[in-house]
CSV table of C-alpha atoms in Angstrom, one decimal:
chain,number,residue,atom,x,y,z
A,14,MET,CA,56.8,65.6,33.1
A,15,ALA,CA,59.6,68.1,33.2
A,16,LEU,CA,60.4,69.7,29.9
A,17,THR,CA,63.3,68.8,27.6
A,18,ARG,CA,65.6,71.5,26.5
A,19,GLU,CA,63.5,71.6,23.1
A,20,GLN,CA,60.5,72.2,24.9
A,21,ILE,CA,62.0,75.0,27.0
A,22,ALA,CA,63.0,76.6,23.8
A,23,GLN,CA,59.6,76.4,22.2
A,24,ARG,CA,58.0,78.0,25.2
A,25,ILE,CA,60.6,80.9,25.1
A,26,ALA,CA,59.8,81.3,21.3
A,27,GLN,CA,56.4,82.1,22.5
A,28,GLU,CA,57.8,85.2,24.0
A,29,LEU,CA,58.9,86.6,20.7
A,30,GLN,CA,56.9,89.4,19.0
A,31,ASP,CA,56.9,90.6,15.3
A,32,GLY,CA,59.6,92.9,14.8
A,33,TYR,CA,61.8,91.9,17.8
A,34,TYR,CA,65.6,92.2,17.7
A,35,VAL,CA,66.8,89.3,19.9
A,36,ASN,CA,70.1,88.0,21.4
A,37,LEU,CA,70.0,84.2,22.2
A,38,GLY,CA,72.8,83.1,24.5
A,39,ILE,CA,75.2,80.2,23.7
A,40,GLY,CA,73.8,76.6,24.5
A,41,MET,CA,70.2,76.0,25.1
A,42,PRO,CA,68.9,79.5,24.2
A,43,THR,CA,70.3,79.0,20.9
A,44,LEU,CA,67.6,76.4,20.4
A,45,VAL,CA,64.9,79.0,20.5
A,46,ALA,CA,65.7,79.9,16.8
A,47,ASN,CA,64.3,76.7,15.8
A,48,TYR,CA,60.7,77.6,17.1
A,49,ILE,CA,60.3,81.0,15.9
A,50,PRO,CA,56.8,81.0,14.7
A,51,GLU,CA,56.4,81.6,10.8
A,52,SER,CA,53.8,84.2,11.2
A,53,ILE,CA,56.2,86.7,12.7
A,54,GLU,CA,59.8,88.2,11.7
A,55,VAL,CA,62.5,88.3,14.0
A,56,MET,CA,66.3,89.6,13.6
A,57,LEU,CA,68.8,87.6,15.6
A,58,GLN,CA,71.8,89.6,17.0
A,59,SER,CA,75.0,88.0,17.4
A,60,GLU,CA,77.3,89.9,19.7
A,61,ASN,CA,80.4,89.4,17.5
A,62,GLY,CA,78.9,91.8,15.0
A,63,LEU,CA,76.1,90.3,13.0
A,64,LEU,CA,72.4,91.4,13.1
A,65,GLY,CA,70.3,89.0,10.9
A,66,MET,CA,71.9,85.7,11.7
A,67,GLY,CA,70.7,82.8,9.7
A,68,SER,CA,70.8,78.9,10.2
A,69,TYR,CA,73.9,77.0,9.9
A,70,PRO,CA,75.4,76.8,6.6
A,71,GLN,CA,75.3,74.0,4.2
A,72,GLN,CA,78.8,72.3,3.8
A,73,HIS,CA,79.5,74.4,0.5
A,74,GLU,CA,78.5,77.6,2.1
A,75,ILE,CA,80.8,77.3,5.1
A,76,ASP,CA,82.8,80.8,5.4
A,77,PRO,CA,85.6,81.2,8.1
A,78,ASP,CA,84.7,84.9,8.2
A,79,LEU,CA,81.2,84.4,9.0
A,80,ILE,CA,80.7,82.9,12.6
A,81,ASN,CA,78.3,83.3,15.6
A,82,ALA,CA,79.2,84.4,19.3
A,83,GLY,CA,79.7,80.6,20.0
A,84,LYS,CA,82.2,80.6,17.1
A,85,GLU,CA,80.1,78.5,15.1
A,86,THR,CA,79.9,78.9,11.3
A,87,VAL,CA,76.5,80.5,10.4
A,88,THR,CA,74.9,82.5,7.5
A,89,ALA,CA,73.4,85.8,7.3
A,90,ILE,CA,70.0,86.5,6.0
A,91,THR,CA,68.7,88.9,3.6
A,92,GLY,CA,68.8,92.4,5.1
A,93,ALA,CA,71.5,91.3,7.7
A,94,ALA,CA,74.2,93.9,8.6
A,95,TYR,CA,77.7,93.1,9.9
A,96,PHE,CA,79.5,95.8,12.5
A,97,SER,CA,82.4,96.2,14.9
A,98,SER,CA,82.2,94.8,18.5
A,99,ALA,CA,81.9,98.5,19.7
A,100,ASP,CA,78.9,99.1,17.6
A,101,SER,CA,77.5,95.7,18.5
A,102,PHE,CA,77.8,96.4,22.2
A,103,ALA,CA,76.2,99.9,21.6
A,104,MET,CA,73.4,98.2,20.3
A,105,ILE,CA,73.4,95.9,23.5
A,106,ARG,CA,74.2,98.6,26.1
A,107,GLY,CA,72.1,101.2,24.6
A,108,GLY,CA,68.8,99.2,25.1
A,109,HIS,CA,68.2,98.6,21.3
A,110,VAL,CA,67.9,94.7,21.6
A,111,ASP,CA,64.2,93.9,22.4
A,112,LEU,CA,65.0,90.6,24.1
A,113,THR,CA,67.8,88.7,25.6
A,114,VAL,CA,67.7,84.8,26.4
A,115,LEU,CA,70.5,83.4,28.2
A,116,GLY,CA,71.4,80.4,30.4
A,117,ALA,CA,72.4,80.6,34.4
A,118,PHE,CA,73.8,78.8,37.1
A,119,GLU,CA,71.7,80.5,39.6
A,120,ILE,CA,69.2,83.2,39.8
A,121,ASP,CA,67.6,84.9,42.9
A,122,GLN,CA,64.4,86.6,43.9
A,123,GLN,CA,66.1,90.2,43.4
A,124,GLY,CA,66.5,89.3,39.7
A,125,ASN,CA,70.1,88.7,40.2
A,126,ILE,CA,71.8,86.2,38.0
A,127,ALA,CA,75.0,84.3,38.2
A,128,SER,CA,76.2,82.7,35.0
A,129,TYR,CA,79.9,82.9,34.4
A,130,MET,CA,82.0,81.6,37.2
A,131,ILE,CA,82.2,78.8,39.7
A,132,PRO,CA,85.0,79.4,42.2
A,133,GLY,CA,87.4,76.6,42.3
A,134,LYS,CA,86.8,75.8,38.8
A,135,LEU,CA,88.6,77.3,35.8
A,136,VAL,CA,87.5,81.1,35.2
A,137,LYS,CA,86.8,81.1,31.4
A,138,GLY,CA,85.4,84.7,31.4
A,139,MET,CA,82.2,86.5,31.0
A,140,GLY,CA,82.3,87.2,27.3
A,141,GLY,CA,79.4,89.3,26.7
A,142,ALA,CA,77.2,88.2,29.3
A,143,MET,CA,77.5,91.2,31.7
A,144,ASP,CA,77.0,93.8,29.0
A,145,LEU,CA,74.0,91.7,27.6
A,146,VAL,CA,72.4,91.5,31.4
A,147,ALA,CA,73.1,95.2,31.8
A,148,GLY,CA,72.0,96.5,28.5
A,149,ALA,CA,68.7,94.3,27.6
A,150,LYS,CA,65.2,95.8,28.1
A,151,ASN,CA,63.8,92.3,28.6
A,152,ILE,CA,65.7,89.4,30.0
A,153,ILE,CA,64.5,85.7,30.0
A,154,VAL,CA,66.5,83.1,31.7
A,155,SER,CA,66.6,79.7,30.2
A,156,MET,CA,67.7,76.8,32.7
A,157,THR,CA,66.8,73.5,34.6
A,158,HIS,CA,65.0,74.3,37.8
A,159,CYS,CA,67.5,72.4,40.0
A,160,ASN,CA,71.1,71.4,39.3
A,161,ARG,CA,72.5,67.8,38.8
A,162,HIS,CA,72.3,67.3,42.6
A,163,GLY,CA,68.9,68.1,42.8
A,164,GLN,CA,69.4,71.6,44.5
A,165,SER,CA,67.3,74.5,43.5
A,166,LYS,CA,68.8,77.2,41.3
A,167,LEU,CA,65.9,79.7,42.1
A,168,LEU,CA,67.3,81.1,45.2
A,169,LYS,CA,66.5,83.8,47.8
A,170,GLN,CA,70.2,84.9,47.2
A,171,CYS,CA,72.7,83.9,44.6
A,172,THR,CA,75.7,82.1,46.1
A,173,LEU,CA,78.0,82.4,43.1
A,174,PRO,CA,79.9,85.5,41.6
A,175,LEU,CA,77.0,87.6,39.8
A,176,THR,CA,76.9,88.4,36.1
A,177,GLY,CA,74.4,91.3,36.7
A,178,VAL,CA,72.0,92.8,39.4
A,179,ASN,CA,68.3,93.3,39.3
A,180,CYS,CA,68.2,92.3,35.8
A,181,VAL,CA,66.0,89.1,35.3
A,182,ASN,CA,62.3,89.6,34.3
A,183,LYS,CA,61.5,86.0,33.6
A,184,VAL,CA,62.9,82.4,33.8
A,185,VAL,CA,61.6,79.5,31.9
A,186,THR,CA,62.8,76.3,33.4
A,187,ASP,CA,61.8,72.5,32.8
A,188,LEU,CA,59.2,72.8,35.6
A,189,ALA,CA,57.6,76.4,35.3
A,190,VAL,CA,57.5,79.7,33.9
A,191,MET,CA,58.0,82.6,36.6
A,192,GLU,CA,57.9,86.4,36.6
A,193,ILE,CA,60.5,88.0,38.9
A,194,ASN,CA,59.5,91.4,40.5
A,195,GLN,CA,59.3,92.8,44.1
A,196,GLY,CA,61.6,90.3,45.6
A,197,CYS,CA,59.6,87.5,44.6
A,198,PHE,CA,59.3,84.7,42.0
A,199,HIS,CA,55.7,84.6,40.7
A,200,LEU,CA,54.6,81.3,39.2
A,201,THR,CA,52.8,81.9,36.1
A,202,GLU,CA,52.7,78.5,34.3
A,203,ARG,CA,53.8,75.0,35.0
A,204,ALA,CA,55.1,72.2,32.8
A,205,PRO,CA,52.3,69.8,31.8
A,206,GLY,CA,52.0,67.1,34.5
A,207,VAL,CA,54.0,69.0,37.1
A,208,SER,CA,52.3,69.7,40.3
A,209,ILE,CA,52.4,73.2,42.1
A,210,ASP,CA,53.7,71.2,45.0
A,211,GLU,CA,56.9,69.9,43.4
A,212,ILE,CA,57.6,73.6,41.9
A,213,ARG,CA,57.1,74.9,45.5
A,214,GLU,CA,59.4,72.1,46.9
A,215,LYS,CA,62.2,72.9,44.2
A,216,THR,CA,62.0,76.6,44.3
A,217,ALA,CA,64.3,78.0,47.4
A,218,GLY,CA,63.4,81.8,46.8
A,219,GLU,CA,60.2,83.4,47.9
A,220,LEU,CA,57.5,82.1,45.6
A,221,SER,CA,54.1,83.6,45.2
A,222,ILE,CA,51.3,81.6,43.7
A,223,SER,CA,47.9,83.2,43.0
A,224,GLY,CA,44.9,82.1,41.0
A,225,ASP,CA,44.8,79.2,38.5
A,226,ILE,CA,48.4,78.1,37.2
A,227,LEU,CA,47.8,76.7,33.7
A,228,GLU,CA,50.0,74.4,31.9
A,229,MET,CA,52.5,75.5,29.4
A,230,ASN,CA,51.5,75.0,25.8
A,231,VAL,CA,54.3,72.7,24.4
A,232,SER,CA,54.4,69.8,22.2
B,15,MET,CA,108.2,104.5,2.6
B,16,ALA,CA,107.2,107.5,0.6
B,17,GLY,CA,104.4,109.9,1.3
B,18,PHE,CA,101.3,108.0,2.3
B,19,ASN,CA,102.4,104.7,0.9
B,20,LYS,CA,102.3,102.4,4.1
B,21,VAL,CA,103.1,99.2,2.5
B,22,VAL,CA,105.8,97.1,3.9
B,23,THR,CA,106.8,93.8,2.3
B,24,SER,CA,108.4,91.8,4.9
B,25,TYR,CA,107.3,90.8,8.6
B,26,ASP,CA,110.4,92.2,10.0
B,27,ASP,CA,109.6,95.6,8.7
B,28,ALA,CA,105.9,95.0,9.8
B,29,LEU,CA,106.9,94.6,13.4
B,30,ALA,CA,109.9,96.9,13.5
B,31,GLY,CA,110.4,98.3,17.0
B,32,ILE,CA,108.5,95.7,19.0
B,33,LYS,CA,110.2,95.4,22.4
B,34,ASP,CA,109.9,93.4,25.7
B,35,GLY,CA,107.2,94.8,28.0
B,36,MET,CA,105.1,96.6,25.4
B,37,THR,CA,101.2,96.6,25.4
B,38,ILE,CA,100.0,95.0,22.0
B,39,MET,CA,96.3,94.8,20.8
B,40,VAL,CA,95.5,91.8,18.6
B,41,GLY,CA,92.2,91.8,16.6
B,42,GLY,CA,89.9,88.9,16.2
B,43,PHE,CA,86.9,87.0,17.8
B,44,GLY,CA,88.2,83.4,18.5
B,45,LEU,CA,90.2,82.6,15.4
B,46,CYS,CA,88.0,84.8,13.1
B,47,GLY,CA,89.7,87.8,11.8
B,48,ILE,CA,93.2,87.5,13.5
B,49,PRO,CA,96.4,88.6,11.9
B,50,GLU,CA,97.8,85.2,11.7
B,51,GLY,CA,101.3,86.2,10.1
B,52,LEU,CA,101.9,89.0,12.5
B,53,ILE,CA,101.2,86.9,15.4
B,54,ALA,CA,103.5,84.3,14.0
B,55,GLN,CA,106.1,87.0,13.6
B,56,LEU,CA,105.7,88.2,17.1
B,57,GLN,CA,106.5,84.5,18.2
B,58,HIS,CA,109.5,84.5,16.1
B,59,LEU,CA,110.8,87.9,17.5
B,60,GLU,CA,110.5,86.3,21.1
B,61,ALA,CA,109.5,89.6,22.4
B,62,LYS,CA,108.7,88.8,26.2
B,63,GLU,CA,106.7,90.3,29.1
B,64,LEU,CA,104.1,91.6,26.8
B,65,THR,CA,100.7,92.8,27.8
B,66,CYS,CA,98.3,91.3,25.3
B,67,ILE,CA,94.8,92.8,24.8
B,68,SER,CA,92.5,90.6,22.7
B,69,ASN,CA,89.0,89.3,23.1
B,70,ASN,CA,90.3,85.6,23.2
B,71,ALA,CA,93.7,84.0,23.6
B,72,GLY,CA,93.6,81.5,20.6
B,73,VAL,CA,93.9,77.8,20.8
B,74,ASP,CA,96.8,75.5,21.5
B,75,GLY,CA,99.3,76.0,18.9
B,76,PHE,CA,97.4,78.8,16.7
B,77,GLY,CA,96.6,82.3,17.0
B,78,LEU,CA,97.7,83.8,20.4
B,79,GLY,CA,98.3,80.3,21.4
B,80,LEU,CA,101.6,80.6,19.9
B,81,LEU,CA,102.8,83.2,22.2
B,82,LEU,CA,101.9,81.0,25.1
B,83,GLU,CA,104.3,78.6,24.0
B,84,LYS,CA,107.2,80.8,24.7
B,85,ARG,CA,105.7,82.2,27.6
B,86,GLN,CA,105.9,85.7,25.9
B,87,ILE,CA,102.8,87.1,27.7
B,88,LYS,CA,102.8,88.4,31.2
B,89,THR,CA,99.4,90.1,31.3
B,90,MET,CA,96.3,89.1,29.2
B,91,ILE,CA,93.3,91.4,28.8
B,92,ALA,CA,90.4,89.5,27.5
B,93,SER,CA,86.9,88.5,27.8
B,94,TYR,CA,86.8,84.8,27.1
B,95,VAL,CA,89.6,82.4,27.4
B,96,GLY,CA,88.4,79.0,27.7
B,97,GLU,CA,89.5,77.2,24.5
B,98,ASN,CA,93.2,76.5,25.3
B,99,ARG,CA,94.9,73.9,27.6
B,100,LEU,CA,98.4,75.6,27.9
B,101,PHE,CA,96.5,78.9,28.8
B,102,GLU,CA,94.7,77.3,31.6
B,103,LYS,CA,98.0,75.7,32.9
B,104,LEU,CA,99.7,79.1,32.8
B,105,PHE,CA,96.7,80.8,34.4
B,106,ILE,CA,96.4,78.2,37.2
B,107,ASN,CA,100.1,78.1,37.6
B,108,LYS,CA,100.0,82.2,38.1
B,109,GLU,CA,102.7,82.2,35.4
B,110,MET,CA,100.5,84.9,33.7
B,111,GLU,CA,98.1,87.5,34.8
B,112,VAL,CA,94.7,87.6,33.4
B,113,ILE,CA,92.4,90.5,33.4
B,114,LEU,CA,88.8,89.3,32.5
B,115,THR,CA,86.8,92.2,31.0
B,116,PRO,CA,83.3,92.1,29.7
B,117,GLN,CA,83.2,91.9,26.1
B,118,GLY,CA,81.3,95.3,25.4
B,119,THR,CA,83.5,97.0,27.9
B,120,LEU,CA,86.7,95.8,26.3
B,121,ALA,CA,85.4,97.1,22.9
B,122,GLU,CA,84.5,100.3,24.3
B,123,LYS,CA,87.6,100.7,26.3
B,124,ILE,CA,89.5,100.3,23.1
B,125,ARG,CA,87.4,102.6,21.1
B,126,ALA,CA,87.5,105.2,23.9
B,127,GLY,CA,91.2,104.9,24.0
B,128,GLY,CA,91.5,105.5,20.3
B,129,ALA,CA,89.2,108.5,20.4
B,130,GLY,CA,91.2,110.2,23.2
B,131,ILE,CA,88.7,109.7,26.3
B,132,PRO,CA,90.3,108.4,29.1
B,133,ALA,CA,87.5,106.8,30.8
B,134,PHE,CA,83.7,106.2,30.7
B,135,TYR,CA,80.8,105.2,32.9
B,136,THR,CA,79.0,101.9,32.0
B,137,ALA,CA,76.3,99.9,33.8
B,138,THR,CA,78.0,96.6,32.8
B,139,GLY,CA,79.5,94.9,35.7
B,140,TYR,CA,78.0,97.0,38.4
B,141,GLY,CA,77.5,95.1,41.6
B,142,THR,CA,79.8,92.2,40.4
B,143,GLN,CA,83.5,91.5,41.1
B,144,VAL,CA,84.4,93.5,37.7
B,145,ALA,CA,83.5,96.7,39.6
B,146,GLN,CA,85.5,95.8,42.8
B,147,GLY,CA,87.7,98.7,43.5
B,148,LYS,CA,86.3,101.0,40.8
B,149,GLU,CA,84.5,104.4,41.2
B,150,THR,CA,80.9,104.1,40.6
B,151,ARG,CA,78.4,106.9,40.2
B,152,GLU,CA,74.6,107.3,39.7
B,153,PHE,CA,72.9,109.0,36.7
B,154,ASN,CA,69.3,109.1,36.5
B,155,GLY,CA,68.7,106.6,39.3
B,156,ARG,CA,71.0,103.9,37.9
B,157,SER,CA,74.5,102.8,39.0
B,158,TYR,CA,77.3,103.0,36.8
B,159,VAL,CA,81.1,101.9,36.8
B,160,LEU,CA,84.0,104.0,35.8
B,161,GLU,CA,86.2,102.2,33.4
B,162,PRO,CA,89.4,103.6,32.1
B,163,SER,CA,90.2,103.3,28.4
B,164,LEU,CA,92.9,101.2,26.8
B,165,THR,CA,95.8,102.1,24.2
B,166,ALA,CA,98.5,100.2,22.9
B,167,ASP,CA,102.2,100.4,21.8
B,168,PHE,CA,101.2,98.2,18.8
B,169,SER,CA,97.8,97.2,17.5
B,170,LEU,CA,98.0,94.4,15.1
B,171,VAL,CA,94.8,94.0,13.1
B,172,LYS,CA,93.4,92.0,10.1
B,173,ALA,CA,91.4,93.4,7.4
B,174,TYR,CA,90.0,92.1,4.2
B,175,LYS,CA,91.4,94.7,1.6
B,176,ALA,CA,93.7,97.8,2.3
B,177,ASP,CA,94.6,100.4,-0.2
B,178,THR,CA,98.5,101.5,-0.1
B,179,MET,CA,97.5,104.6,2.0
B,180,GLY,CA,96.1,102.3,4.6
B,181,ASN,CA,92.5,102.6,4.2
B,182,LEU,CA,90.8,99.6,5.4
B,183,VAL,CA,87.8,97.2,4.5
B,184,PHE,CA,86.7,94.5,6.8
B,185,ARG,CA,84.8,91.3,5.5
B,186,LYS,CA,81.5,89.9,7.6
B,187,THR,CA,82.2,89.1,11.1
B,188,ALA,CA,86.0,89.1,10.6
B,189,MET,CA,85.6,92.7,11.4
B,190,ASN,CA,84.9,92.2,15.1
B,191,PHE,CA,87.6,94.1,17.5
B,192,ASN,CA,89.7,95.2,14.5
B,193,PRO,CA,88.3,98.5,13.6
B,194,MET,CA,88.7,99.9,17.2
B,195,MET,CA,92.1,98.3,17.9
B,196,ALA,CA,93.4,100.1,14.4
B,197,THR,CA,92.6,103.5,16.3
B,198,ALA,CA,94.1,102.6,19.7
B,199,GLY,CA,97.6,101.7,18.5
B,200,HIS,CA,100.6,104.2,18.9
B,201,ILE,CA,101.7,101.8,15.7
B,202,THR,CA,98.9,100.1,13.9
B,203,VAL,CA,100.0,97.3,11.5
B,204,ALA,CA,97.3,95.9,9.2
B,205,GLU,CA,97.6,92.5,7.7
B,206,VAL,CA,95.3,92.1,4.8
B,207,GLU,CA,94.3,89.6,2.1
B,208,GLU,CA,94.5,92.0,-0.8
B,209,ILE,CA,96.3,95.4,-1.4
B,210,VAL,CA,94.9,97.8,-4.0
B,211,GLU,CA,95.7,101.2,-5.5
B,212,PRO,CA,94.3,104.3,-4.0
B,213,GLY,CA,90.8,104.9,-5.5
B,214,GLU,CA,90.0,101.4,-6.1
B,215,LEU,CA,88.2,101.1,-2.6
B,216,ASP,CA,84.9,103.2,-2.7
B,217,PRO,CA,85.5,106.2,-0.2
B,218,GLU,CA,82.1,105.9,1.2
B,219,HIS,CA,82.6,102.2,1.9
B,220,ILE,CA,86.0,102.6,3.8
B,221,HIS,CA,85.4,101.1,7.5
B,222,THR,CA,89.1,102.4,8.9
B,223,PRO,CA,90.5,105.6,7.5
B,224,GLY,CA,94.2,105.3,6.8
B,225,ILE,CA,95.1,108.1,9.2
B,226,TYR,CA,94.8,105.3,11.9
B,227,VAL,CA,96.9,102.7,9.9
B,228,HIS,CA,100.9,103.2,9.7
B,229,ARG,CA,102.0,99.9,8.1
B,230,VAL,CA,100.0,97.5,5.6
B,231,ILE,CA,101.5,94.0,4.7
B,232,LYS,CA,99.7,91.5,2.6
B,233,GLY,CA,99.5,88.3,4.5
B,234,GLN,CA,98.8,84.5,3.7
B,235,PHE,CA,95.7,83.3,5.8
B,236,GLU,CA,94.9,79.7,6.9
B,237,LYS,CA,91.5,81.1,8.3
B,238,ARG,CA,91.1,77.9,10.6
B,239,ILE,CA,87.7,77.4,11.7
B,240,GLU,CA,87.2,76.9,15.4
B,241,ARG,CA,83.7,75.1,15.1
B,242,ALA,CA,82.5,74.0,11.7
B,243,THR,CA,78.9,73.6,12.0
B,244,THR,CA,76.5,72.8,9.3
B,245,ILE,CA,72.9,72.3,8.8
B,246,ASP,CA,73.3,68.8,7.2
């Protein structure tokens, strides 16, 4: 069975390590925050100027001066810091953020990512995505394996305008976990009950499969 | 005004000198930390052909959305603009030029502008449409794009507190682009929630020193929330 959005988030949360500073993109990546293991401490960075983002507030805690990069009201945890957008992107561009998780329309076997613009549709802008992919040490893309027309989103070469080049290390989809290096997708795990044949069929880019491919550990 | 007292008491005085065709920076992230009263005054003044530099373009009827209603913006420099129907219409009909700029590059362009640095190299946007037509250069085996800095005729910022000398303190994530924009304006106007006497702000906790700020006005803020989300 293909994973749900929550299960993709759950699998990505297994990549978190104690002491990591992490930036979670808008949408599905945000769900990763719900699955941080209790045994570790992670600080969430929100690029509008907050390190140490907490959960959504209770109704009486809502503060218009405290939002995340998706413009949602949030809280700050004990030990949090606020700073300007220039400082925020100094953290990001300077490689101080340990892990960035973001969504994408397409990625390719060179580690390129397209995530902000579909020609012919309204261009809303890249926000902080281009800075995040250029600056993060470690980028995981979270997305469905195919688009709604059933076409693979893991390509030989992206067709949409790029957000960044040679920057994606790993992708977690509803079907598989793959690492990207040396111009190739390397299958490392598959969703429970999903066959390697199905993954091969739905991956348009170069795919390398070696050894036993274990099932992802999600509930 | 006398000495270093930068307080003005009317919005007319706050924005005196604004003319058609000027470049205006406006602080805020979404609707968080925007100088609400100064934007409303800008609409009232009907200054036209403006180049507006702001991370976003407000929403319909609020924030920079107000300036769109009277077609006051000729060029918009922003990182993300998707929250505004009128904006979409003006953009699609080519009634307004939009220069989309990566958010961190935008912040750094403004920081550099205020610091007297004309341009800088960044890896952000290399190999993308953002780098088209721009000079690139390799440092230590990695490719970078040359990005020119930005300054403005007026910077309109929002702070939590100011003293009468223009020292500013921001609150939580309402800081965002405001401190850099304060440094990059030929005239910087700060609209604040509270004005206090010199000495009441701890000098060690001032975010923006008064040297960058030319006018201070006490504003009234609605602080509209774009996406109220709760845990309940």
